[in-house]
Amino acid sequence: MTTPAQQAEPKPLKPAPDECCGGGSCCPCVWDEYREKLQQWRLSNNLQQA
């Protein structure tokens, strides 16, 4: 038998320091993508913070 924790998607990983140029001109930025994936992960795992 599997538990909900075993079926959950893995938490998205933060971008590595060398993945962001720091210039602010990338669209979308790797941090924007990370935040979007993290929000989706929280919603799908019922961990949305109030």
mmCIF file with all atom_site columns, N, CA, C and O in Angstrom:
data_model
loop_
_atom_site.group_PDB
_atom_site.id
_atom_site.type_symbol
_atom_site.label_atom_id
_atom_site.label_alt_id
_atom_site.label_comp_id
_atom_site.label_asym_id
_atom_site.label_entity_id
_atom_site.label_seq_id
_atom_site.pdbx_PDB_ins_code
_atom_site.Cartn_x
_atom_site.Cartn_y
_atom_site.Cartn_z
_atom_site.occupancy
_atom_site.B_iso_or_equiv
_atom_site.pdbx_formal_charge
_atom_site.auth_seq_id
_atom_site.auth_comp_id
_atom_site.auth_asym_id
_atom_site.auth_atom_id
_atom_site.pdbx_PDB_model_num
ATOM 1   N N  . MET A 1 1  ? 0.842  -1.185 0.000   1.00 0.00 ? 1  MET A N  1
ATOM 2   C CA . MET A 1 1  ? 0.000  0.000  0.000   1.00 0.00 ? 1  MET A CA 1
ATOM 3   C C  . MET A 1 1  ? 0.886  1.245  0.000   1.00 0.00 ? 1  MET A C  1
ATOM 4   O O  . MET A 1 1  ? 1.880  1.305  0.697   1.00 0.00 ? 1  MET A O  1
ATOM 5   N N  . THR A 1 2  ? 0.497  2.245  -0.792  1.00 0.00 ? 2  THR A N  1
ATOM 6   C CA . THR A 1 2  ? 1.266  3.478  -0.849  1.00 0.00 ? 2  THR A CA 1
ATOM 7   C C  . THR A 1 2  ? 0.547  4.573  -0.082  1.00 0.00 ? 2  THR A C  1
ATOM 8   O O  . THR A 1 2  ? -0.663 4.608  -0.013  1.00 0.00 ? 2  THR A O  1
ATOM 9   N N  . THR A 1 3  ? 1.316  5.460  0.483   1.00 0.00 ? 3  THR A N  1
ATOM 10  C CA . THR A 1 3  ? 0.755  6.590  1.213   1.00 0.00 ? 3  THR A CA 1
ATOM 11  C C  . THR A 1 3  ? 0.755  7.811  0.311   1.00 0.00 ? 3  THR A C  1
ATOM 12  O O  . THR A 1 3  ? 1.497  7.850  -0.673  1.00 0.00 ? 3  THR A O  1
ATOM 13  N N  . PRO A 1 4  ? -0.038 8.836  0.631   1.00 0.00 ? 4  PRO A N  1
ATOM 14  C CA . PRO A 1 4  ? -0.025 10.052 -0.184  1.00 0.00 ? 4  PRO A CA 1
ATOM 15  C C  . PRO A 1 4  ? 1.369  10.666 -0.313  1.00 0.00 ? 4  PRO A C  1
ATOM 16  O O  . PRO A 1 4  ? 1.714  11.204 -1.354  1.00 0.00 ? 4  PRO A O  1
ATOM 17  N N  . ALA A 1 5  ? 2.178  10.575 0.729   1.00 0.00 ? 5  ALA A N  1
ATOM 18  C CA . ALA A 1 5  ? 3.531  11.140 0.669   1.00 0.00 ? 5  ALA A CA 1
ATOM 19  C C  . ALA A 1 5  ? 4.378  10.421 -0.378  1.00 0.00 ? 5  ALA A C  1
ATOM 20  O O  . ALA A 1 5  ? 5.220  11.022 -1.020  1.00 0.00 ? 5  ALA A O  1
ATOM 21  N N  . GLN A 1 6  ? 4.158  9.112  -0.537  1.00 0.00 ? 6  GLN A N  1
ATOM 22  C CA . GLN A 1 6  ? 4.917  8.352  -1.518  1.00 0.00 ? 6  GLN A CA 1
ATOM 23  C C  . GLN A 1 6  ? 4.477  8.680  -2.941  1.00 0.00 ? 6  GLN A C  1
ATOM 24  O O  . GLN A 1 6  ? 5.245  8.545  -3.867  1.00 0.00 ? 6  GLN A O  1
ATOM 25  N N  . GLN A 1 7  ? 3.227  9.113  -3.125  1.00 0.00 ? 7  GLN A N  1
ATOM 26  C CA . GLN A 1 7  ? 2.702  9.412  -4.444  1.00 0.00 ? 7  GLN A CA 1
ATOM 27  C C  . GLN A 1 7  ? 2.948  10.867 -4.843  1.00 0.00 ? 7  GLN A C  1
ATOM 28  O O  . GLN A 1 7  ? 2.763  11.229 -5.984  1.00 0.00 ? 7  GLN A O  1
ATOM 29  N N  . ALA A 1 8  ? 3.343  11.698 -3.900  1.00 0.00 ? 8  ALA A N  1
ATOM 30  C CA . ALA A 1 8  ? 3.507  13.129 -4.155  1.00 0.00 ? 8  ALA A CA 1
ATOM 31  C C  . ALA A 1 8  ? 4.644  13.390 -5.138  1.00 0.00 ? 8  ALA A C  1
ATOM 32  O O  . ALA A 1 8  ? 5.633  12.673 -5.179  1.00 0.00 ? 8  ALA A O  1
ATOM 33  N N  . GLU A 1 9  ? 4.459  14.446 -5.903  1.00 0.00 ? 9  GLU A N  1
ATOM 34  C CA . GLU A 1 9  ? 5.516  14.911 -6.807  1.00 0.00 ? 9  GLU A CA 1
ATOM 35  C C  . GLU A 1 9  ? 6.680  15.410 -5.962  1.00 0.00 ? 9  GLU A C  1
ATOM 36  O O  . GLU A 1 9  ? 6.477  15.971 -4.894  1.00 0.00 ? 9  GLU A O  1
ATOM 37  N N  . PRO A 1 10 ? 7.908  15.261 -6.444  1.00 0.00 ? 10 PRO A N  1
ATOM 38  C CA . PRO A 1 10 ? 9.037  15.812 -5.688  1.00 0.00 ? 10 PRO A CA 1
ATOM 39  C C  . PRO A 1 10 ? 9.002  17.337 -5.721  1.00 0.00 ? 10 PRO A C  1
ATOM 40  O O  . PRO A 1 10 ? 8.554  17.940 -6.700  1.00 0.00 ? 10 PRO A O  1
ATOM 41  N N  . LYS A 1 11 ? 9.454  17.947 -4.649  1.00 0.00 ? 11 LYS A N  1
ATOM 42  C CA . LYS A 1 11 ? 9.493  19.405 -4.565  1.00 0.00 ? 11 LYS A CA 1
ATOM 43  C C  . LYS A 1 11 ? 10.480 19.934 -5.609  1.00 0.00 ? 11 LYS A C  1
ATOM 44  O O  . LYS A 1 11 ? 11.574 19.386 -5.753  1.00 0.00 ? 11 LYS A O  1
ATOM 45  N N  . PRO A 1 12 ? 10.099 20.988 -6.332  1.00 0.00 ? 12 PRO A N  1
ATOM 46  C CA . PRO A 1 12 ? 11.028 21.544 -7.320  1.00 0.00 ? 12 PRO A CA 1
ATOM 47  C C  . PRO A 1 12 ? 12.321 22.029 -6.657  1.00 0.00 ? 12 PRO A C  1
ATOM 48  O O  . PRO A 1 12 ? 12.306 22.524 -5.535  1.00 0.00 ? 12 PRO A O  1
ATOM 49  N N  . LEU A 1 13 ? 13.414 21.878 -7.376  1.00 0.00 ? 13 LEU A N  1
ATOM 50  C CA . LEU A 1 13 ? 14.705 22.309 -6.865  1.00 0.00 ? 13 LEU A CA 1
ATOM 51  C C  . LEU A 1 13 ? 14.947 23.768 -7.225  1.00 0.00 ? 13 LEU A C  1
ATOM 52  O O  . LEU A 1 13 ? 14.607 24.214 -8.326  1.00 0.00 ? 13 LEU A O  1
ATOM 53  N N  . LYS A 1 14 ? 15.563 24.506 -6.297  1.00 0.00 ? 14 LYS A N  1
ATOM 54  C CA . LYS A 1 14 ? 15.928 25.893 -6.565  1.00 0.00 ? 14 LYS A CA 1
ATOM 55  C C  . LYS A 1 14 ? 16.974 25.910 -7.674  1.00 0.00 ? 14 LYS A C  1
ATOM 56  O O  . LYS A 1 14 ? 17.805 25.001 -7.764  1.00 0.00 ? 14 LYS A O  1
ATOM 57  N N  . PRO A 1 15 ? 16.950 26.963 -8.502  1.00 0.00 ? 15 PRO A N  1
ATOM 58  C CA . PRO A 1 15 ? 17.988 27.066 -9.526  1.00 0.00 ? 15 PRO A CA 1
ATOM 59  C C  . PRO A 1 15 ? 19.374 27.165 -8.886  1.00 0.00 ? 15 PRO A C  1
ATOM 60  O O  . PRO A 1 15 ? 19.535 27.772 -7.821  1.00 0.00 ? 15 PRO A O  1
ATOM 61  N N  . ALA A 1 16 ? 20.346 26.579 -9.527  1.00 0.00 ? 16 ALA A N  1
ATOM 62  C CA . ALA A 1 16 ? 21.726 26.673 -9.061  1.00 0.00 ? 16 ALA A CA 1
ATOM 63  C C  . ALA A 1 16 ? 22.216 28.110 -9.289  1.00 0.00 ? 16 ALA A C  1
ATOM 64  O O  . ALA A 1 16 ? 21.724 28.805 -10.172 1.00 0.00 ? 16 ALA A O  1
ATOM 65  N N  . PRO A 1 17 ? 23.178 28.542 -8.496  1.00 0.00 ? 17 PRO A N  1
ATOM 66  C CA . PRO A 1 17 ? 23.689 29.920 -8.654  1.00 0.00 ? 17 PRO A CA 1
ATOM 67  C C  . PRO A 1 17 ? 24.151 30.242 -10.076 1.00 0.00 ? 17 PRO A C  1
ATOM 68  O O  . PRO A 1 17 ? 24.005 31.373 -10.532 1.00 0.00 ? 17 PRO A O  1
ATOM 69  N N  . ASP A 1 18 ? 24.678 29.247 -10.787 1.00 0.00 ? 18 ASP A N  1
ATOM 70  C CA . ASP A 1 18 ? 25.168 29.518 -12.142 1.00 0.00 ? 18 ASP A CA 1
ATOM 71  C C  . ASP A 1 18 ? 24.075 29.462 -13.210 1.00 0.00 ? 18 ASP A C  1
ATOM 72  O O  . ASP A 1 18 ? 24.338 29.682 -14.385 1.00 0.00 ? 18 ASP A O  1
ATOM 73  N N  . GLU A 1 19 ? 22.822 29.199 -12.809 1.00 0.00 ? 19 GLU A N  1
ATOM 74  C CA . GLU A 1 19 ? 21.719 29.158 -13.766 1.00 0.00 ? 19 GLU A CA 1
ATOM 75  C C  . GLU A 1 19 ? 21.088 30.531 -13.981 1.00 0.00 ? 19 GLU A C  1
ATOM 76  O O  . GLU A 1 19 ? 20.326 30.718 -14.915 1.00 0.00 ? 19 GLU A O  1
ATOM 77  N N  . CYS A 1 20 ? 21.362 31.476 -13.108 1.00 0.00 ? 20 CYS A N  1
ATOM 78  C CA . CYS A 1 20 ? 20.790 32.813 -13.205 1.00 0.00 ? 20 CYS A CA 1
ATOM 79  C C  . CYS A 1 20 ? 21.896 33.800 -13.557 1.00 0.00 ? 20 CYS A C  1
ATOM 80  O O  . CYS A 1 20 ? 22.933 33.829 -12.901 1.00 0.00 ? 20 CYS A O  1
ATOM 81  N N  . CYS A 1 21 ? 21.631 34.634 -14.573 1.00 0.00 ? 21 CYS A N  1
ATOM 82  C CA . CYS A 1 21 ? 22.662 35.600 -14.988 1.00 0.00 ? 21 CYS A CA 1
ATOM 83  C C  . CYS A 1 21 ? 22.709 36.807 -14.056 1.00 0.00 ? 21 CYS A C  1
ATOM 84  O O  . CYS A 1 21 ? 23.704 37.529 -14.025 1.00 0.00 ? 21 CYS A O  1
ATOM 85  N N  . GLY A 1 22 ? 21.613 37.048 -13.308 1.00 0.00 ? 22 GLY A N  1
ATOM 86  C CA . GLY A 1 22 ? 21.577 38.176 -12.388 1.00 0.00 ? 22 GLY A CA 1
ATOM 87  C C  . GLY A 1 22 ? 21.334 39.510 -13.071 1.00 0.00 ? 22 GLY A C  1
ATOM 88  O O  . GLY A 1 22 ? 21.293 40.542 -12.418 1.00 0.00 ? 22 GLY A O  1
ATOM 89  N N  . GLY A 1 23 ? 21.160 39.482 -14.386 1.00 0.00 ? 23 GLY A N  1
ATOM 90  C CA . GLY A 1 23 ? 20.972 40.726 -15.123 1.00 0.00 ? 23 GLY A CA 1
ATOM 91  C C  . GLY A 1 23 ? 19.544 41.242 -15.130 1.00 0.00 ? 23 GLY A C  1
ATOM 92  O O  . GLY A 1 23 ? 19.300 42.403 -15.408 1.00 0.00 ? 23 GLY A O  1
ATOM 93  N N  . GLY A 1 24 ? 18.591 40.366 -14.864 1.00 0.00 ? 24 GLY A N  1
ATOM 94  C CA . GLY A 1 24 ? 17.195 40.785 -14.826 1.00 0.00 ? 24 GLY A CA 1
ATOM 95  C C  . GLY A 1 24 ? 16.535 40.946 -16.182 1.00 0.00 ? 24 GLY A C  1
ATOM 96  O O  . GLY A 1 24 ? 15.422 41.432 -16.269 1.00 0.00 ? 24 GLY A O  1
ATOM 97  N N  . SER A 1 25 ? 17.214 40.540 -17.253 1.00 0.00 ? 25 SER A N  1
ATOM 98  C CA . SER A 1 25 ? 16.634 40.737 -18.574 1.00 0.00 ? 25 SER A CA 1
ATOM 99  C C  . SER A 1 25 ? 16.070 39.462 -19.200 1.00 0.00 ? 25 SER A C  1
ATOM 100 O O  . SER A 1 25 ? 15.467 39.521 -20.259 1.00 0.00 ? 25 SER A O  1
ATOM 101 N N  . CYS A 1 26 ? 16.257 38.320 -18.557 1.00 0.00 ? 26 CYS A N  1
ATOM 102 C CA . CYS A 1 26 ? 15.738 37.060 -19.102 1.00 0.00 ? 26 CYS A CA 1
ATOM 103 C C  . CYS A 1 26 ? 14.230 36.981 -18.866 1.00 0.00 ? 26 CYS A C  1
ATOM 104 O O  . CYS A 1 26 ? 13.736 37.336 -17.808 1.00 0.00 ? 26 CYS A O  1
ATOM 105 N N  . CYS A 1 27 ? 13.530 36.518 -19.869 1.00 0.00 ? 27 CYS A N  1
ATOM 106 C CA . CYS A 1 27 ? 12.080 36.411 -19.755 1.00 0.00 ? 27 CYS A CA 1
ATOM 107 C C  . CYS A 1 27 ? 11.650 35.081 -20.351 1.00 0.00 ? 27 CYS A C  1
ATOM 108 O O  . CYS A 1 27 ? 11.689 34.924 -21.576 1.00 0.00 ? 27 CYS A O  1
ATOM 109 N N  . PRO A 1 28 ? 11.273 34.125 -19.539 1.00 0.00 ? 28 PRO A N  1
ATOM 110 C CA . PRO A 1 28 ? 11.202 34.203 -18.084 1.00 0.00 ? 28 PRO A CA 1
ATOM 111 C C  . PRO A 1 28 ? 12.538 33.870 -17.436 1.00 0.00 ? 28 PRO A C  1
ATOM 112 O O  . PRO A 1 28 ? 13.335 33.122 -17.980 1.00 0.00 ? 28 PRO A O  1
ATOM 113 N N  . CYS A 1 29 ? 12.725 34.404 -16.271 1.00 0.00 ? 29 CYS A N  1
ATOM 114 C CA . CYS A 1 29 ? 13.914 34.112 -15.474 1.00 0.00 ? 29 CYS A CA 1
ATOM 115 C C  . CYS A 1 29 ? 13.778 32.706 -14.883 1.00 0.00 ? 29 CYS A C  1
ATOM 116 O O  . CYS A 1 29 ? 12.659 32.233 -14.648 1.00 0.00 ? 29 CYS A O  1
ATOM 117 N N  . VAL A 1 30 ? 14.885 32.044 -14.631 1.00 0.00 ? 30 VAL A N  1
ATOM 118 C CA . VAL A 1 30 ? 14.824 30.719 -14.008 1.00 0.00 ? 30 VAL A CA 1
ATOM 119 C C  . VAL A 1 30 ? 14.128 30.790 -12.647 1.00 0.00 ? 30 VAL A C  1
ATOM 120 O O  . VAL A 1 30 ? 13.487 29.840 -12.224 1.00 0.00 ? 30 VAL A O  1
ATOM 121 N N  . TRP A 1 31 ? 14.224 31.939 -11.970 1.00 0.00 ? 31 TRP A N  1
ATOM 122 C CA . TRP A 1 31 ? 13.549 32.093 -10.677 1.00 0.00 ? 31 TRP A CA 1
ATOM 123 C C  . TRP A 1 31 ? 12.045 32.222 -10.858 1.00 0.00 ? 31 TRP A C  1
ATOM 124 O O  . TRP A 1 31 ? 11.268 31.748 -10.031 1.00 0.00 ? 31 TRP A O  1
ATOM 125 N N  . ASP A 1 32 ? 11.606 32.865 -11.939 1.00 0.00 ? 32 ASP A N  1
ATOM 126 C CA . ASP A 1 32 ? 10.169 32.943 -12.231 1.00 0.00 ? 32 ASP A CA 1
ATOM 127 C C  . ASP A 1 32 ? 9.610  31.543 -12.461 1.00 0.00 ? 32 ASP A C  1
ATOM 128 O O  . ASP A 1 32 ? 8.548  31.192 -11.947 1.00 0.00 ? 32 ASP A O  1
ATOM 129 N N  . GLU A 1 33 ? 10.334 30.750 -13.232 1.00 0.00 ? 33 GLU A N  1
ATOM 130 C CA . GLU A 1 33 ? 9.904  29.380 -13.500 1.00 0.00 ? 33 GLU A CA 1
ATOM 131 C C  . GLU A 1 33 ? 9.879  28.554 -12.215 1.00 0.00 ? 33 GLU A C  1
ATOM 132 O O  . GLU A 1 33 ? 8.949  27.777 -11.984 1.00 0.00 ? 33 GLU A O  1
ATOM 133 N N  . TYR A 1 34 ? 10.897 28.720 -11.380 1.00 0.00 ? 34 TYR A N  1
ATOM 134 C CA . TYR A 1 34 ? 10.950 27.990 -10.118 1.00 0.00 ? 34 TYR A CA 1
ATOM 135 C C  . TYR A 1 34 ? 9.757  28.346 -9.238  1.00 0.00 ? 34 TYR A C  1
ATOM 136 O O  . TYR A 1 34 ? 9.094  27.467 -8.691  1.00 0.00 ? 34 TYR A O  1
ATOM 137 N N  . ARG A 1 35 ? 9.468  29.648 -9.096  1.00 0.00 ? 35 ARG A N  1
ATOM 138 C CA . ARG A 1 35 ? 8.345  30.071 -8.256  1.00 0.00 ? 35 ARG A CA 1
ATOM 139 C C  . ARG A 1 35 ? 7.023  29.519 -8.769  1.00 0.00 ? 35 ARG A C  1
ATOM 140 O O  . ARG A 1 35 ? 6.172  29.102 -7.990  1.00 0.00 ? 35 ARG A O  1
ATOM 141 N N  . GLU A 1 36 ? 6.843  29.480 -10.084 1.00 0.00 ? 36 GLU A N  1
ATOM 142 C CA . GLU A 1 36 ? 5.618  28.941 -10.669 1.00 0.00 ? 36 GLU A CA 1
ATOM 143 C C  . GLU A 1 36 ? 5.491  27.446 -10.375 1.00 0.00 ? 36 GLU A C  1
ATOM 144 O O  . GLU A 1 36 ? 4.433  26.967 -9.968  1.00 0.00 ? 36 GLU A O  1
ATOM 145 N N  . LYS A 1 37 ? 6.578  26.708 -10.572 1.00 0.00 ? 37 LYS A N  1
ATOM 146 C CA . LYS A 1 37 ? 6.561  25.269 -10.291 1.00 0.00 ? 37 LYS A CA 1
ATOM 147 C C  . LYS A 1 37 ? 6.335  24.999 -8.812  1.00 0.00 ? 37 LYS A C  1
ATOM 148 O O  . LYS A 1 37 ? 5.620  24.065 -8.441  1.00 0.00 ? 37 LYS A O  1
ATOM 149 N N  . LEU A 1 38 ? 6.931  25.823 -7.945  1.00 0.00 ? 38 LEU A N  1
ATOM 150 C CA . LEU A 1 38 ? 6.767  25.649 -6.504  1.00 0.00 ? 38 LEU A CA 1
ATOM 151 C C  . LEU A 1 38 ? 5.315  25.898 -6.103  1.00 0.00 ? 38 LEU A C  1
ATOM 152 O O  . LEU A 1 38 ? 4.752  25.151 -5.297  1.00 0.00 ? 38 LEU A O  1
ATOM 153 N N  . GLN A 1 39 ? 4.705  26.928 -6.677  1.00 0.00 ? 39 GLN A N  1
ATOM 154 C CA . GLN A 1 39 ? 3.307  27.206 -6.365  1.00 0.00 ? 39 GLN A CA 1
ATOM 155 C C  . GLN A 1 39 ? 2.421  26.046 -6.818  1.00 0.00 ? 39 GLN A C  1
ATOM 156 O O  . GLN A 1 39 ? 1.532  25.612 -6.076  1.00 0.00 ? 39 GLN A O  1
ATOM 157 N N  . GLN A 1 40 ? 2.654  25.512 -8.006  1.00 0.00 ? 40 GLN A N  1
ATOM 158 C CA . GLN A 1 40 ? 1.887  24.372 -8.485  1.00 0.00 ? 40 GLN A CA 1
ATOM 159 C C  . GLN A 1 40 ? 2.106  23.164 -7.587  1.00 0.00 ? 40 GLN A C  1
ATOM 160 O O  . GLN A 1 40 ? 1.168  22.417 -7.288  1.00 0.00 ? 40 GLN A O  1
ATOM 161 N N  . TRP A 1 41 ? 3.340  22.955 -7.148  1.00 0.00 ? 41 TRP A N  1
ATOM 162 C CA . TRP A 1 41 ? 3.651  21.834 -6.266  1.00 0.00 ? 41 TRP A CA 1
ATOM 163 C C  . TRP A 1 41 ? 2.898  21.970 -4.944  1.00 0.00 ? 41 TRP A C  1
ATOM 164 O O  . TRP A 1 41 ? 2.335  21.014 -4.440  1.00 0.00 ? 41 TRP A O  1
ATOM 165 N N  . ARG A 1 42 ? 2.905  23.196 -4.383  1.00 0.00 ? 42 ARG A N  1
ATOM 166 C CA . ARG A 1 42 ? 2.195  23.424 -3.121  1.00 0.00 ? 42 ARG A CA 1
ATOM 167 C C  . ARG A 1 42 ? 0.704  23.154 -3.271  1.00 0.00 ? 42 ARG A C  1
ATOM 168 O O  . ARG A 1 42 ? 0.088  22.541 -2.403  1.00 0.00 ? 42 ARG A O  1
ATOM 169 N N  . LEU A 1 43 ? 0.132  23.624 -4.359  1.00 0.00 ? 43 LEU A N  1
ATOM 170 C CA . LEU A 1 43 ? -1.300 23.403 -4.590  1.00 0.00 ? 43 LEU A CA 1
ATOM 171 C C  . LEU A 1 43 ? -1.610 21.919 -4.727  1.00 0.00 ? 43 LEU A C  1
ATOM 172 O O  . LEU A 1 43 ? -2.567 21.416 -4.152  1.00 0.00 ? 43 LEU A O  1
ATOM 173 N N  . SER A 1 44 ? -0.799 21.213 -5.486  1.00 0.00 ? 44 SER A N  1
ATOM 174 C CA . SER A 1 44 ? -1.057 19.795 -5.710  1.00 0.00 ? 44 SER A CA 1
ATOM 175 C C  . SER A 1 44 ? -0.786 18.946 -4.467  1.00 0.00 ? 44 SER A C  1
ATOM 176 O O  . SER A 1 44 ? -1.287 17.842 -4.354  1.00 0.00 ? 44 SER A O  1
ATOM 177 N N  . ASN A 1 45 ? -0.005 19.468 -3.539  1.00 0.00 ? 45 ASN A N  1
ATOM 178 C CA . ASN A 1 45 ? 0.299  18.721 -2.322  1.00 0.00 ? 45 ASN A CA 1
ATOM 179 C C  . ASN A 1 45 ? -0.380 19.325 -1.091  1.00 0.00 ? 45 ASN A C  1
ATOM 180 O O  . ASN A 1 45 ? -0.014 19.016 0.030   1.00 0.00 ? 45 ASN A O  1
ATOM 181 N N  . ASN A 1 46 ? -1.348 20.208 -1.327  1.00 0.00 ? 46 ASN A N  1
ATOM 182 C CA . ASN A 1 46 ? -2.107 20.830 -0.241  1.00 0.00 ? 46 ASN A CA 1
ATOM 183 C C  . ASN A 1 46 ? -1.204 21.515 0.788   1.00 0.00 ? 46 ASN A C  1
ATOM 184 O O  . ASN A 1 46 ? -1.441 21.438 1.974   1.00 0.00 ? 46 ASN A O  1
ATOM 185 N N  . LEU A 1 47 ? -0.173 22.178 0.296   1.00 0.00 ? 47 LEU A N  1
ATOM 186 C CA . LEU A 1 47 ? 0.751  22.867 1.182   1.00 0.00 ? 47 LEU A CA 1
ATOM 187 C C  . LEU A 1 47 ? 0.732  24.373 0.943   1.00 0.00 ? 47 LEU A C  1
ATOM 188 O O  . LEU A 1 47 ? 1.655  25.080 1.318   1.00 0.00 ? 47 LEU A O  1
ATOM 189 N N  . GLN A 1 48 ? -0.320 24.846 0.277   1.00 0.00 ? 48 GLN A N  1
ATOM 190 C CA . GLN A 1 48 ? -0.424 26.277 -0.018  1.00 0.00 ? 48 GLN A CA 1
ATOM 191 C C  . GLN A 1 48 ? -0.395 27.054 1.293   1.00 0.00 ? 48 GLN A C  1
ATOM 192 O O  . GLN A 1 48 ? -1.147 26.778 2.213   1.00 0.00 ? 48 GLN A O  1
ATOM 193 N N  . GLN A 1 49 ? 0.495  28.013 1.372   1.00 0.00 ? 49 GLN A N  1
ATOM 194 C CA . GLN A 1 49 ? 0.590  28.826 2.590   1.00 0.00 ? 49 GLN A CA 1
ATOM 195 C C  . GLN A 1 49 ? -0.421 29.954 2.505   1.00 0.00 ? 49 GLN A C  1
ATOM 196 O O  . GLN A 1 49 ? -0.635 30.522 1.442   1.00 0.00 ? 49 GLN A O  1
ATOM 197 N N  . ALA A 1 50 ? -1.027 30.274 3.632   1.00 0.00 ? 50 ALA A N  1
ATOM 198 C CA . ALA A 1 50 ? -2.045 31.330 3.672   1.00 0.00 ? 50 ALA A CA 1
ATOM 199 C C  . ALA A 1 50 ? -1.414 32.704 3.613   1.00 0.00 ? 50 ALA A C  1
ATOM 200 O O  . ALA A 1 50 ? -0.313 32.925 3.949   1.00 0.00 ? 50 ALA A O  1
#
